[in-house]
Tab-separated table of C-alpha atoms in Angstrom:
chain	number	residue	atom	x	y	z
A	7	MET	CA	12.858	1.860	28.317
A	8	ALA	CA	13.740	3.173	24.848
A	9	GLU	CA	15.593	0.847	22.516
A	10	PRO	CA	19.116	1.830	21.387
A	11	PRO	CA	19.155	3.718	18.060
A	12	ALA	CA	20.919	0.801	16.355
A	13	VAL	CA	18.043	-1.508	17.274
A	14	LEU	CA	15.455	0.881	15.871
A	15	LEU	CA	17.522	1.336	12.705
A	16	ALA	CA	17.692	-2.440	12.276
A	17	TRP	CA	13.919	-2.680	12.602
A	18	LEU	CA	13.425	0.152	10.132
A	19	LEU	CA	15.659	-1.608	7.632
A	20	GLY	CA	13.807	-4.870	8.217
A	21	GLY	CA	10.475	-3.123	7.697
A	22	TYR	CA	11.738	-1.556	4.486
A	23	LEU	CA	13.014	-4.878	3.139
A	24	LEU	CA	9.773	-6.658	4.016
A	25	GLY	CA	7.758	-3.920	2.364
A	26	SER	CA	9.928	-4.051	-0.737
A	27	ILE	CA	8.925	-7.633	-1.628
A	28	PRO	CA	7.111	-7.147	-4.987
A	29	PHE	CA	4.366	-9.726	-4.584
A	30	GLY	CA	2.450	-8.670	-7.701
A	31	LEU	CA	5.525	-9.100	-9.853
A	32	LEU	CA	6.433	-12.437	-8.264
A	33	LEU	CA	2.921	-13.904	-8.489
A	34	VAL	CA	2.411	-12.950	-12.130
A	35	ARG	CA	5.830	-14.308	-13.044
A	36	ALA	CA	5.217	-17.542	-11.113
A	37	ALA	CA	1.944	-17.982	-13.019
A	38	GLY	CA	3.882	-17.891	-16.287
A	39	LEU	CA	2.410	-14.577	-17.421
A	40	GLY	CA	5.681	-12.713	-17.761
A	41	ASP	CA	6.634	-9.359	-16.295
A	42	ILE	CA	3.702	-7.378	-14.844
A	43	ARG	CA	5.607	-4.202	-15.652
A	44	ARG	CA	4.951	-4.932	-19.328
A	45	ILE	CA	1.183	-5.209	-18.797
A	46	GLY	CA	-1.293	-2.323	-18.633
A	47	SER	CA	0.036	0.589	-16.614
A	48	GLY	CA	3.280	-1.198	-15.775
A	49	ASN	CA	2.558	-0.935	-12.061
A	50	ILE	CA	3.250	-3.892	-9.740
A	51	GLY	CA	0.071	-3.467	-7.679
A	52	ALA	CA	-3.174	-5.420	-7.612
A	53	THR	CA	-5.116	-3.192	-10.023
A	54	ASN	CA	-2.570	-3.824	-12.741
A	55	VAL	CA	-2.310	-7.504	-11.838
A	56	LEU	CA	-6.047	-7.659	-12.517
A	57	ARG	CA	-5.287	-6.577	-16.070
A	58	SER	CA	-3.479	-9.885	-16.537
A	59	GLY	CA	-6.934	-11.461	-16.484
A	60	ARG	CA	-6.289	-13.401	-13.291
A	61	ARG	CA	-8.576	-12.228	-10.489
A	62	GLY	CA	-7.107	-14.741	-8.068
A	63	LEU	CA	-3.643	-13.291	-8.556
A	64	ALA	CA	-4.982	-9.779	-8.022
A	65	ALA	CA	-6.712	-10.830	-4.791
A	66	ALA	CA	-3.563	-12.561	-3.575
A	67	THR	CA	-1.555	-9.434	-4.363
A	68	VAL	CA	-3.914	-7.313	-2.253
A	69	LEU	CA	-3.696	-9.700	0.696
A	70	LEU	CA	0.067	-10.093	0.544
A	71	ASP	CA	0.777	-6.392	0.051
A	72	ALA	CA	-1.535	-5.548	2.944
A	73	GLY	CA	-0.098	-8.373	5.013
A	74	LYS	CA	3.502	-7.263	4.714
A	75	GLY	CA	2.623	-3.827	6.062
A	76	ALA	CA	0.576	-5.288	8.889
A	77	LEU	CA	3.266	-7.816	9.776
A	78	ALA	CA	5.993	-5.191	9.940
A	79	LEU	CA	3.939	-2.981	12.254
A	80	LEU	CA	2.649	-5.754	14.517
A	81	ALA	CA	6.067	-7.369	14.931
A	82	ALA	CA	7.633	-4.030	15.781
A	83	ARG	CA	4.844	-3.243	18.245
A	84	ALA	CA	5.482	-6.504	20.078
A	85	TRP	CA	9.188	-5.725	20.472
A	86	LEU	CA	9.446	-1.940	20.461
A	87	GLY	CA	6.084	-0.497	21.467
A	88	ASP	CA	3.446	1.575	19.710
A	89	GLU	CA	5.361	4.666	18.595
A	90	ALA	CA	8.318	2.814	17.095
A	91	ALA	CA	5.901	0.398	15.423
A	92	LEU	CA	4.351	3.240	13.449
A	93	LEU	CA	7.786	4.222	12.158
A	94	VAL	CA	8.563	0.653	11.141
A	95	GLY	CA	5.205	0.498	9.389
A	96	LEU	CA	6.052	3.634	7.426
A	97	ALA	CA	9.394	2.045	6.511
A	98	ALA	CA	7.470	-0.937	5.086
A	99	LEU	CA	5.339	1.456	3.037
A	100	ALA	CA	8.504	3.132	1.757
A	101	GLY	CA	9.818	-0.287	0.777
A	102	HIS	CA	6.697	-0.982	-1.258
A	103	LEU	CA	6.862	2.386	-2.979
A	104	PHE	CA	10.618	2.344	-3.593
A	105	PRO	CA	11.852	-1.288	-3.601
A	106	VAL	CA	15.593	-1.642	-3.900
A	107	TRP	CA	15.133	-4.774	-6.038
A	108	LEU	CA	13.248	-2.857	-8.751
A	109	ARG	CA	15.463	0.218	-8.961
A	110	PHE	CA	13.146	1.978	-6.495
A	111	LYS	CA	10.130	1.817	-8.841
A	112	GLY	CA	7.359	0.177	-6.850
A	113	GLY	CA	3.618	0.266	-6.342
A	114	LYS	CA	1.289	3.025	-5.216
A	115	GLY	CA	0.847	1.773	-1.664
A	116	VAL	CA	-2.927	1.421	-1.356
A	117	ALA	CA	-3.030	-2.183	-0.091
A	118	THR	CA	0.074	-1.779	2.064
A	119	GLY	CA	-1.337	1.422	3.551
A	120	ALA	CA	-4.605	-0.352	4.319
A	121	GLY	CA	-2.701	-3.136	6.034
A	122	LEU	CA	-0.903	-0.589	8.177
A	123	LEU	CA	-4.160	1.056	9.235
A	124	PHE	CA	-5.732	-2.289	10.119
A	125	ALA	CA	-2.700	-3.283	12.172
A	126	ALA	CA	-2.400	0.083	13.923
A	127	ALA	CA	-6.126	0.397	14.747
A	128	TRP	CA	-8.491	-2.032	13.055
A	129	PRO	CA	-11.628	0.185	13.264
A	130	VAL	CA	-9.739	2.842	11.288
A	131	GLY	CA	-8.638	0.301	8.707
A	132	LEU	CA	-12.151	-1.089	8.366
A	133	ALA	CA	-13.768	2.329	8.017
A	134	THR	CA	-11.199	3.403	5.437
A	135	VAL	CA	-11.648	0.242	3.362
A	136	LEU	CA	-15.426	0.742	3.423
A	137	VAL	CA	-14.903	4.240	1.993
A	138	TRP	CA	-12.660	2.744	-0.696
A	139	LEU	CA	-15.232	0.080	-1.578
A	140	ALA	CA	-18.061	2.601	-1.788
A	141	ALA	CA	-16.064	4.944	-4.021
A	142	VAL	CA	-14.955	2.100	-6.309
A	143	ALA	CA	-18.497	0.736	-6.557
A	144	ALA	CA	-19.792	4.180	-7.511
A	145	SER	CA	-17.045	5.038	-10.008
A	146	ARG	CA	-15.701	1.658	-11.185
A	147	ARG	CA	-12.242	3.189	-10.876
A	148	SER	CA	-9.685	1.966	-8.355
A	149	SER	CA	-7.941	5.342	-8.290
A	150	VAL	CA	-11.139	7.086	-7.183
A	151	GLY	CA	-11.400	4.631	-4.311
A	152	ALA	CA	-7.788	5.262	-3.340
A	153	ILE	CA	-8.189	9.033	-3.424
A	154	ALA	CA	-11.424	8.933	-1.422
A	155	ALA	CA	-9.866	6.611	1.161
A	156	CYS	CA	-6.787	8.824	1.504
A	157	LEU	CA	-8.931	11.884	2.118
A	158	ALA	CA	-11.231	10.095	4.558
A	159	ALA	CA	-8.600	8.201	6.553
A	160	PRO	CA	-7.110	11.079	8.610
A	161	PRO	CA	-10.411	12.407	10.025
A	162	LEU	CA	-11.665	8.864	10.579
A	163	ALA	CA	-8.449	7.960	12.392
A	164	PHE	CA	-8.599	11.092	14.513
A	165	ALA	CA	-12.219	10.421	15.471
A	166	LEU	CA	-11.798	6.705	16.140
A	167	ALA	CA	-8.282	6.481	17.569
A	168	GLY	CA	-6.938	9.920	18.464
A	169	ALA	CA	-4.424	12.454	17.229
A	170	THR	CA	-1.445	10.130	16.789
A	171	MET	CA	-3.412	7.808	14.540
A	172	GLY	CA	-4.811	10.806	12.710
A	173	GLY	CA	-1.296	11.969	11.933
A	174	PHE	CA	-0.212	8.453	10.933
A	175	ALA	CA	-3.155	8.098	8.550
A	176	GLY	CA	-2.460	11.572	7.211
A	177	LEU	CA	1.129	10.694	6.337
A	178	ILE	CA	0.022	7.527	4.588
A	179	GLY	CA	-2.684	9.430	2.729
A	180	VAL	CA	-0.366	12.191	1.506
A	181	VAL	CA	2.210	9.715	0.235
A	182	ILE	CA	-0.386	7.644	-1.619
A	183	LEU	CA	-2.030	10.722	-3.117
A	184	LEU	CA	1.351	11.855	-4.442
A	185	ARG	CA	1.753	8.458	-6.078
A	186	HIS	CA	-1.617	8.989	-7.781
A	187	ARG	CA	-0.758	12.295	-9.448
A	188	ALA	CA	-0.976	10.809	-12.937
A	189	ASN	CA	-4.322	9.186	-12.081
A	190	ILE	CA	-5.662	12.489	-10.793
A	191	ALA	CA	-4.601	14.179	-14.031
A	192	ARG	CA	-6.350	11.473	-16.085
A	193	LEU	CA	-9.483	11.776	-13.960
A	194	ALA	CA	-9.536	15.517	-14.614
A	195	ALA	CA	-9.126	14.837	-18.332
A	196	GLY	CA	-11.753	12.086	-18.350
A	197	THR	CA	-9.297	9.455	-19.585
A	198	GLU	CA	-8.824	7.329	-16.447
A	199	PRO	CA	-9.701	3.694	-17.309
A	200	ARG	CA	-12.318	1.742	-15.412
A	201	ILE	CA	-11.553	-1.458	-13.541
A	202	GLY	CA	-11.134	-4.343	-15.949
A	203	ALA	CA	-10.096	-2.140	-18.858
A	204	ARG	CA	-6.825	-3.064	-20.487
């Protein structure tokens, strides 16, 4: 039985609010390092947190940003079913990208997107993360890993979990690629910094 629209809307709002928690910003501030938006690229994600010099904070940011996406999707699946869960997961991604607390200027969604893929179909998430790791290892650039993972995720999802997952991964990939437009331009110009560069 389908849930009433008001119930789904409440879950979508909850997913958005969960996704909008800026863990990178909060962790860096709690560590006494100031505002992450004033460091490096100004982004609140793990790659920029790494530029603070604290690898532990960067790792925690990855896990928490991935976890909030996974939690939103898994909780919604338990209450609403598979299809609605995907929508709630996308709402969490939107929250990360456009958090109300930060005037809608959030992260680029790589970790949160990975968390969504793991929660929706773990083989897809694992395969996509392996692509990301391989691309980062080869290039030493996080953006190259993100772009490669976004391009690989839809066909991997389609092959491993079917058309619905393929479409879900495709939506995530398109959104994240759009958030990497500046990185793509810097890659084309040869000015994209390597991991660990400040």
